[in-house]
Coordinates of C-alpha atoms in Angstrom, one line a residue:
X20 CA 100.6 166.1 194.0
X21 CA 97.1 167.6 194.8
X22 CA 94.2 166.3 192.7
X23 CA 92.8 168.3 189.8
X24 CA 89.1 168.5 190.5
X25 CA 89.0 168.2 186.7
X26 CA 91.0 164.9 187.0
X27 CA 88.6 164.0 189.6
X28 CA 86.0 164.5 187.6
X29 CA 87.0 162.6 184.4
X30 CA 88.6 159.6 187.5
X31 CA 84.3 159.4 188.8
X32 CA 82.8 159.4 185.7
X33 CA 84.8 156.3 183.9
X34 CA 83.6 154.4 187.1
X35 CA 80.3 152.8 186.0
X36 CA 79.4 150.8 188.8
X37 CA 80.7 153.5 191.6
X38 CA 77.1 154.8 193.2
X39 CA 76.8 158.1 192.3
X40 CA 78.2 160.9 194.8
X41 CA 77.3 163.9 197.4
X42 CA 77.0 166.6 195.1
X43 CA 80.0 168.3 197.5
X44 CA 82.8 166.3 196.4
X45 CA 83.2 167.2 193.3
X46 CA 83.1 171.2 194.2
X47 CA 86.2 172.9 193.4
X48 CA 87.9 173.5 196.1
X49 CA 89.0 177.4 196.0
X50 CA 92.6 178.7 196.1
X51 CA 94.4 181.7 196.3
X52 CA 98.1 181.9 195.7
X53 CA 98.7 181.7 199.1
X54 CA 96.6 177.9 199.8
X55 CA 98.7 175.4 198.9
X56 CA 95.8 172.6 198.0
X57 CA 96.4 168.3 200.2
X58 CA 97.8 165.6 198.3
X59 CA 95.4 163.0 198.6
X60 CA 96.7 158.7 197.8
X61 CA 96.1 155.7 198.9
X62 CA 98.5 154.0 200.8
X63 CA 97.5 150.7 200.2
X64 CA 98.3 148.1 199.0
X65 CA 97.9 146.3 195.4
X66 CA 95.9 143.6 197.1
X67 CA 93.7 145.7 199.0
X68 CA 93.9 149.0 197.1
X69 CA 91.0 145.8 195.0
X70 CA 88.4 146.2 198.2
X71 CA 89.6 149.7 199.7
X72 CA 86.6 151.9 199.7
X73 CA 87.5 155.7 200.4
X74 CA 86.2 157.3 203.2
X75 CA 84.5 160.6 203.9
X76 CA 85.4 160.7 207.4
X77 CA 83.4 164.0 209.8
X78 CA 86.5 164.7 211.1
X79 CA 88.1 166.1 207.8
X80 CA 88.2 168.0 205.6
X81 CA 89.4 168.0 202.1
X82 CA 90.2 170.4 199.2
X83 CA 87.2 168.7 198.0
X84 CA 84.2 169.7 201.2
X85 CA 83.9 172.3 202.4
X86 CA 83.1 173.1 205.9
X87 CA 79.3 173.5 205.8
X88 CA 79.0 169.9 204.7
X89 CA 81.9 168.5 207.3
X90 CA 79.1 167.7 209.9
X91 CA 77.5 164.6 207.0
X92 CA 77.9 161.4 207.6
X93 CA 81.1 159.8 206.1
X94 CA 80.1 158.3 202.7
X95 CA 82.4 155.4 200.6
X96 CA 82.5 155.2 197.1
X97 CA 85.3 153.7 194.4
X98 CA 87.2 155.7 192.1
X99 CA 87.3 153.9 188.6
X100 CA 91.5 154.7 188.1
X101 CA 91.7 155.2 184.1
X102 CA 93.8 152.1 182.0
X103 CA 92.0 148.5 182.8
X104 CA 96.6 147.8 184.2
X105 CA 95.6 150.3 186.8
X106 CA 94.1 148.4 190.3
X107 CA 90.8 150.4 191.3
X108 CA 89.2 151.7 194.3
X109 CA 92.1 153.2 194.7
X110 CA 92.3 156.8 196.0
X111 CA 94.0 159.5 193.9
X112 CA 97.5 159.0 193.5
X113 CA 101.5 161.3 193.7
X114 CA 101.1 163.3 190.1
X115 CA 104.8 162.8 190.9
X116 CA 104.6 159.7 190.0
X117 CA 102.3 159.4 188.0
X118 CA 103.5 159.3 183.9
X119 CA 101.6 160.7 180.5
X120 CA 100.5 157.7 179.6
X121 CA 97.8 157.1 183.2
X122 CA 100.6 154.9 185.1
X123 CA 101.5 154.7 188.0
X124 CA 104.8 154.3 189.6
X125 CA 104.6 152.5 192.5
X126 CA 107.4 149.9 192.6
X127 CA 111.4 151.6 192.9
X128 CA 114.5 149.6 192.3
X129 CA 117.8 150.7 193.9
X130 CA 121.4 149.8 193.6
X131 CA 123.0 149.7 196.2
X132 CA 126.8 149.4 194.8
X133 CA 128.1 148.9 190.6
X134 CA 130.7 146.3 192.3
X135 CA 129.7 142.8 191.6
X136 CA 132.1 139.2 192.5
X137 CA 130.8 137.6 189.9
X138 CA 131.1 139.0 185.9
X139 CA 128.3 137.7 183.6
X140 CA 128.0 137.6 180.2
X141 CA 125.4 139.8 179.7
X142 CA 125.7 141.8 182.4
X143 CA 128.9 143.4 181.5
X144 CA 131.5 142.9 179.2
X145 CA 134.1 140.8 179.6
X146 CA 137.1 143.2 180.6
X147 CA 134.4 144.4 182.9
X148 CA 133.4 148.4 183.7
X149 CA 135.5 152.3 184.6
X150 CA 133.6 152.3 188.6
X151 CA 132.7 155.2 189.7
X152 CA 134.2 157.3 192.6
X153 CA 132.9 156.1 195.2
X154 CA 132.9 159.9 196.5
X155 CA 129.6 159.6 193.5
X156 CA 128.0 156.7 195.0
X157 CA 124.9 157.1 197.2
X158 CA 125.4 158.1 200.7
X159 CA 123.7 155.5 203.5
X160 CA 121.8 158.5 204.1
X161 CA 121.0 159.9 201.2
X162 CA 119.5 155.7 200.0
X163 CA 117.7 156.1 202.6
X164 CA 116.4 159.6 202.3
X165 CA 115.2 158.9 198.7
X166 CA 113.6 156.0 199.5
X167 CA 111.1 157.9 202.2
X168 CA 110.6 160.5 200.1
X169 CA 109.1 157.7 197.1
X170 CA 107.4 155.8 199.8
X171 CA 106.2 159.3 201.1
X172 CA 104.6 159.7 197.8
X173 CA 103.6 156.5 197.1
X174 CA 105.8 153.7 195.9
X175 CA 105.2 150.7 198.1
X176 CA 107.1 148.1 196.5
X177 CA 111.0 148.7 196.8
X178 CA 114.5 146.7 195.6
X179 CA 117.0 146.9 196.0
X180 CA 119.9 146.0 193.4
X181 CA 123.7 146.1 192.3
X182 CA 126.1 145.6 191.1
X183 CA 125.9 142.6 193.7
X184 CA 124.1 144.7 196.9
X185 CA 125.3 142.1 199.9
X186 CA 128.5 143.0 199.0
X187 CA 127.0 146.4 200.0
X188 CA 128.6 146.5 204.4
X189 CA 125.7 148.5 205.5
X190 CA 123.2 146.8 203.8
X191 CA 121.8 145.2 206.7
X192 CA 120.8 148.1 208.3
X193 CA 119.2 149.8 205.5
X194 CA 117.1 147.7 205.2
X195 CA 116.0 147.6 208.8
X196 CA 116.3 151.6 208.3
X197 CA 113.3 150.7 205.0
X198 CA 111.4 148.7 206.9
X199 CA 110.1 151.0 209.2
X200 CA 108.9 154.1 207.0
X201 CA 104.7 153.7 206.6
X202 CA 103.6 152.1 204.0
X203 CA 106.0 150.1 202.6
X204 CA 104.4 146.6 201.6
X205 CA 107.8 145.0 199.9
X206 CA 111.8 144.6 200.2
X207 CA 113.3 142.5 197.5
X208 CA 116.6 141.8 196.8
X209 CA 118.3 141.1 193.4
X210 CA 121.6 138.6 194.6
X211 CA 123.6 136.6 192.6
X212 CA 123.4 134.7 195.8
X213 CA 127.4 133.9 196.1
X214 CA 127.1 135.5 199.7
X215 CA 123.4 134.5 200.0
X216 CA 123.5 131.0 202.5
X217 CA 125.8 133.5 205.4
X218 CA 123.7 136.6 205.2
X219 CA 120.5 134.8 204.8
X220 CA 119.5 135.2 209.1
X221 CA 120.4 139.1 209.4
X222 CA 118.5 139.3 205.7
X223 CA 115.4 137.7 206.6
X224 CA 115.4 139.2 210.9
X225 CA 116.4 143.1 209.1
X226 CA 112.7 142.6 207.3
X227 CA 113.3 141.6 204.1
X228 CA 109.6 139.7 202.1
X229 CA 111.4 138.5 198.9
X230 CA 114.6 137.6 196.5
X231 CA 115.2 136.7 193.7
X232 CA 118.6 134.7 192.7
X233 CA 120.4 134.2 189.9
X234 CA 121.0 130.5 188.1
X235 CA 121.8 130.7 184.6
X236 CA 122.9 126.8 184.1
X237 CA 122.3 123.7 186.6
X238 CA 125.7 122.6 184.6
X239 CA 128.6 123.7 186.9
X240 CA 131.4 124.2 184.0
X241 CA 128.8 126.0 181.9
X242 CA 127.8 128.1 185.2
X243 CA 131.2 129.4 185.7
X244 CA 131.4 130.4 181.2
X245 CA 128.2 131.9 182.4
X246 CA 129.5 133.5 185.0
X247 CA 133.3 133.8 184.4
X248 CA 134.0 133.0 188.5
X249 CA 133.1 129.8 189.6
X250 CA 130.7 129.5 192.6
X251 CA 127.7 127.5 191.3
X252 CA 127.3 125.5 195.0
X253 CA 126.8 128.8 197.1
X254 CA 124.2 130.0 195.2
X255 CA 122.8 126.5 195.2
X256 CA 123.2 126.1 198.5
X257 CA 121.5 129.7 199.3
X258 CA 118.7 128.8 197.2
X259 CA 117.8 125.6 199.3
X260 CA 118.6 127.4 202.8
X261 CA 116.1 130.6 201.7
X262 CA 114.1 127.4 200.8
X263 CA 114.5 126.2 204.9
X264 CA 113.3 129.9 206.1
X265 CA 110.7 129.7 204.9
X266 CA 110.7 132.8 201.0
X267 CA 107.9 130.6 199.3
X268 CA 108.3 131.3 196.3
X269 CA 111.8 132.0 196.0
X270 CA 112.9 133.8 192.3
X271 CA 115.1 132.4 190.3
X272 CA 116.0 134.4 187.9
X273 CA 117.8 132.3 184.2
X274 CA 118.8 134.2 181.4
X275 CA 118.1 131.8 178.9
X276 CA 120.7 132.9 175.3
X277 CA 121.3 130.4 172.7
X278 CA 124.1 128.4 172.5
X279 CA 125.1 128.6 176.0
X280 CA 121.7 127.2 177.8
X281 CA 118.8 126.8 175.7
X282 CA 119.0 123.8 176.6
X283 CA 117.9 123.1 179.9
X284 CA 115.1 125.0 179.8
X285 CA 113.2 122.1 180.8
X286 CA 115.8 120.6 183.7
X287 CA 115.3 124.0 185.1
X288 CA 111.3 123.6 185.4
X289 CA 111.9 119.8 186.5
X290 CA 112.8 121.9 189.6
X291 CA 109.4 123.4 190.6
X292 CA 108.2 120.1 191.1
X293 CA 109.6 119.4 194.3
X294 CA 110.7 123.6 195.4
X295 CA 109.0 126.0 195.7
X296 CA 110.4 128.2 193.6
X297 CA 109.2 130.8 190.7
X298 CA 111.4 130.2 187.5
X299 CA 111.6 132.9 185.6
X300 CA 113.1 132.9 181.9
X301 CA 114.3 136.5 181.1
X302 CA 114.9 137.0 176.9
X303 CA 118.2 137.9 176.2
X304 CA 118.4 142.1 176.2
X305 CA 120.7 144.1 174.7
X306 CA 123.6 146.0 176.7
X307 CA 126.4 147.9 176.7
X308 CA 129.4 145.5 176.9
X309 CA 128.1 142.0 176.7
X310 CA 128.6 141.9 172.8
X311 CA 124.0 141.1 172.0
X312 CA 123.2 139.9 168.6
X313 CA 119.8 138.5 167.8
X314 CA 120.0 135.2 167.2
X315 CA 121.2 134.4 170.5
X316 CA 118.1 135.9 171.5
X317 CA 115.1 133.1 173.2
X318 CA 112.1 134.4 171.9
X319 CA 108.8 134.5 174.4
X320 CA 107.2 131.9 172.2
X321 CA 110.5 129.6 171.2
X322 CA 110.5 128.7 175.0
X323 CA 106.7 128.9 176.4
X324 CA 106.6 125.8 172.6
X325 CA 109.5 123.7 173.9
X326 CA 107.9 123.0 177.4
X327 CA 104.5 122.6 176.3
X328 CA 106.1 119.9 174.2
X329 CA 107.5 118.0 177.4
X330 CA 104.4 118.6 180.0
X331 CA 101.4 119.5 177.9
X332 CA 98.9 120.4 180.5
X333 CA 100.9 123.5 181.5
X334 CA 99.0 126.2 182.5
X335 CA 98.3 129.8 182.7
X336 CA 98.6 131.6 186.0
X337 CA 96.3 134.5 186.7
X338 CA 99.2 137.5 188.1
X339 CA 98.2 141.3 188.5
X340 CA 98.4 143.0 184.9
X341 CA 101.2 145.1 186.7
X342 CA 103.4 142.5 186.8
X343 CA 106.3 141.6 185.1
X344 CA 106.2 138.0 184.4
X345 CA 103.6 135.8 181.7
X346 CA 103.7 133.3 185.0
X347 CA 102.7 129.6 184.0
X348 CA 102.3 126.0 186.0
X349 CA 102.6 122.6 185.5
X350 CA 99.4 120.9 187.3
X351 CA 100.5 119.0 190.9
X352 CA 103.9 121.0 191.1
X353 CA 104.9 122.4 194.0
X354 CA 106.1 126.2 192.0
X355 CA 105.4 128.4 188.5
X356 CA 107.4 129.7 185.8
X357 CA 107.2 133.2 183.9
X358 CA 108.8 134.6 181.2
X359 CA 110.1 138.3 180.9
X360 CA 109.2 139.2 177.5
X361 CA 111.4 142.9 177.0
X362 CA 111.8 141.9 174.0
X363 CA 109.5 139.8 171.7
X364 CA 106.0 141.3 174.2
X365 CA 107.3 144.1 176.2
X366 CA 105.0 145.5 178.5
X367 CA 105.3 148.9 178.6
X368 CA 101.7 149.6 178.8
X369 CA 101.9 148.5 182.6
X370 CA 105.1 149.9 183.7
X371 CA 104.8 150.4 187.5
X372 CA 108.7 150.4 187.9
X373 CA 111.0 153.4 188.8
X374 CA 115.6 152.8 189.1
X375 CA 117.7 154.4 190.7
X376 CA 121.7 153.3 189.9
X377 CA 123.7 153.4 192.5
X378 CA 125.5 157.2 191.3
X379 CA 121.8 158.7 192.3
X380 CA 120.2 159.1 189.1
X381 CA 116.6 158.0 187.8
X382 CA 115.8 155.9 185.1
X383 CA 112.2 156.2 184.6
X384 CA 113.0 153.0 181.7
X385 CA 115.3 150.3 181.9
X386 CA 116.4 151.0 178.8
X387 CA 116.4 154.5 177.7
X388 CA 119.5 156.6 177.5
X389 CA 118.2 159.5 179.5
X390 CA 118.5 159.6 183.3
X391 CA 118.8 162.3 185.8
X392 CA 120.4 162.9 188.8
X393 CA 119.0 163.5 192.3
X394 CA 122.1 162.8 193.6
X395 CA 123.1 166.2 192.2
X396 CA 120.3 167.6 193.5
X397 CA 120.1 166.8 197.3
X398 CA 124.0 167.1 197.9
X399 CA 123.3 171.2 196.8
X400 CA 120.0 171.0 199.2
X401 CA 117.5 170.8 197.1
X402 CA 114.0 170.7 199.4
X403 CA 111.3 167.9 198.7
X404 CA 108.9 169.7 197.0
X405 CA 111.9 169.9 194.4
X406 CA 112.7 167.0 194.6
X407 CA 109.5 165.8 193.4
X408 CA 109.0 167.9 190.7
X409 CA 112.2 166.9 189.2
X410 CA 111.1 163.4 189.4
X411 CA 107.7 164.4 188.2
X412 CA 109.3 166.2 185.5
X413 CA 111.3 163.2 184.0
X414 CA 108.7 161.0 184.5
X415 CA 106.5 164.0 182.7
X416 CA 109.1 162.5 179.7
X417 CA 108.2 158.0 179.8
X418 CA 107.5 157.2 176.7
X419 CA 105.0 155.1 175.9
X420 CA 106.7 152.2 175.2
X421 CA 110.6 151.3 174.5
X422 CA 111.6 152.0 171.2
X423 CA 112.1 147.0 170.3
X424 CA 114.5 145.4 170.5
X425 CA 117.2 146.5 167.0
X426 CA 116.8 149.6 167.6
X427 CA 117.7 149.1 171.4
X428 CA 120.8 147.2 170.4
X429 CA 122.1 150.1 168.6
X430 CA 121.1 152.6 171.1
X431 CA 123.9 154.1 173.6
X432 CA 123.1 152.9 177.0
X433 CA 124.4 151.6 181.1
X434 CA 125.5 148.5 181.2
X435 CA 123.1 146.0 183.4
X436 CA 126.0 145.8 186.1
X437 CA 125.8 150.0 186.0
X438 CA 122.0 149.6 186.1
X439 CA 121.2 148.2 189.0
X440 CA 119.2 144.0 187.6

């Protein structure tokens, strides 16, 4: 969306190290009712944003230049960007994907299906869930239409989730089409690993950059108890094949639950010694039907303390401020580990993520029960501009942080499988 001149001025004034700008850059555009200002935002990745200068080229007239000034040489400058977590040196960002706290949402998670071939205890109730009729789920073209819109507005990373995304028959086609989107830097897939080994060649060819594989136990019998299905060896085969095919790191997600698998923390960390794994220990989170109990939750502090007792030299790994994981590494190990601390130490202040459920609802917060249907708007013929207004309004209601684990546990929300992991 257009960046108002007042907002531009605030961004510029916050830049302590920026060079002085020509006065014409600060001149507000002359607007009338028939003139819609042009959008200006960066297509850079997070890494590129750290160094990418914004150039005002002679041949381009922006809302912040006048016709007489376009003959001047190009000027380069850096624009500071609000809260400290936002990457610096980046051009003004789409207002539709910016919330009232200045958080820029460059990461979109799309659930491709509500179905799954496992029944993980922390994800869904033992009796299963009522699935939406097929006609209520997003079609292939609807998924791609929304992906194009979000990428055009500034999303740089899309993660495909479920349910289990790899059971969707058109998964390779969807990925291949997304790979064509200009400006999309990363396509990631979160999977339970059951079909991974078989589909990996096609996934890599289609354009998958990152893989997250769920694995909650290294003991086959315990694995089956947690996920209520057999398949441990299939998951391990998928992880090994991903390593063989050059995925580095392969992220492995483990939801840690007291009395179930917290005794395996050290065994999981030991895997990173000789394998390029990023072990991610996730605090047990409350969702409908998963029988969350505070006593079952193992906090980040407790996990870290237990691991440090075994490896006192454990060191923190620098991470981007929008990363969800607190990352660590044992010196000399190939891989690393991280903690997703949603319950004990939330990272809401740096949240850059949005979710679209398989039935087409936009969720601006994983733990919020507020949703808006993009599917219904699409099917009623809404234009891109109307969709952006709906998205922007939803983001305008996004809260500064979630309500806390005890309040969340009392709130009505979807089971995790119907949100998208």
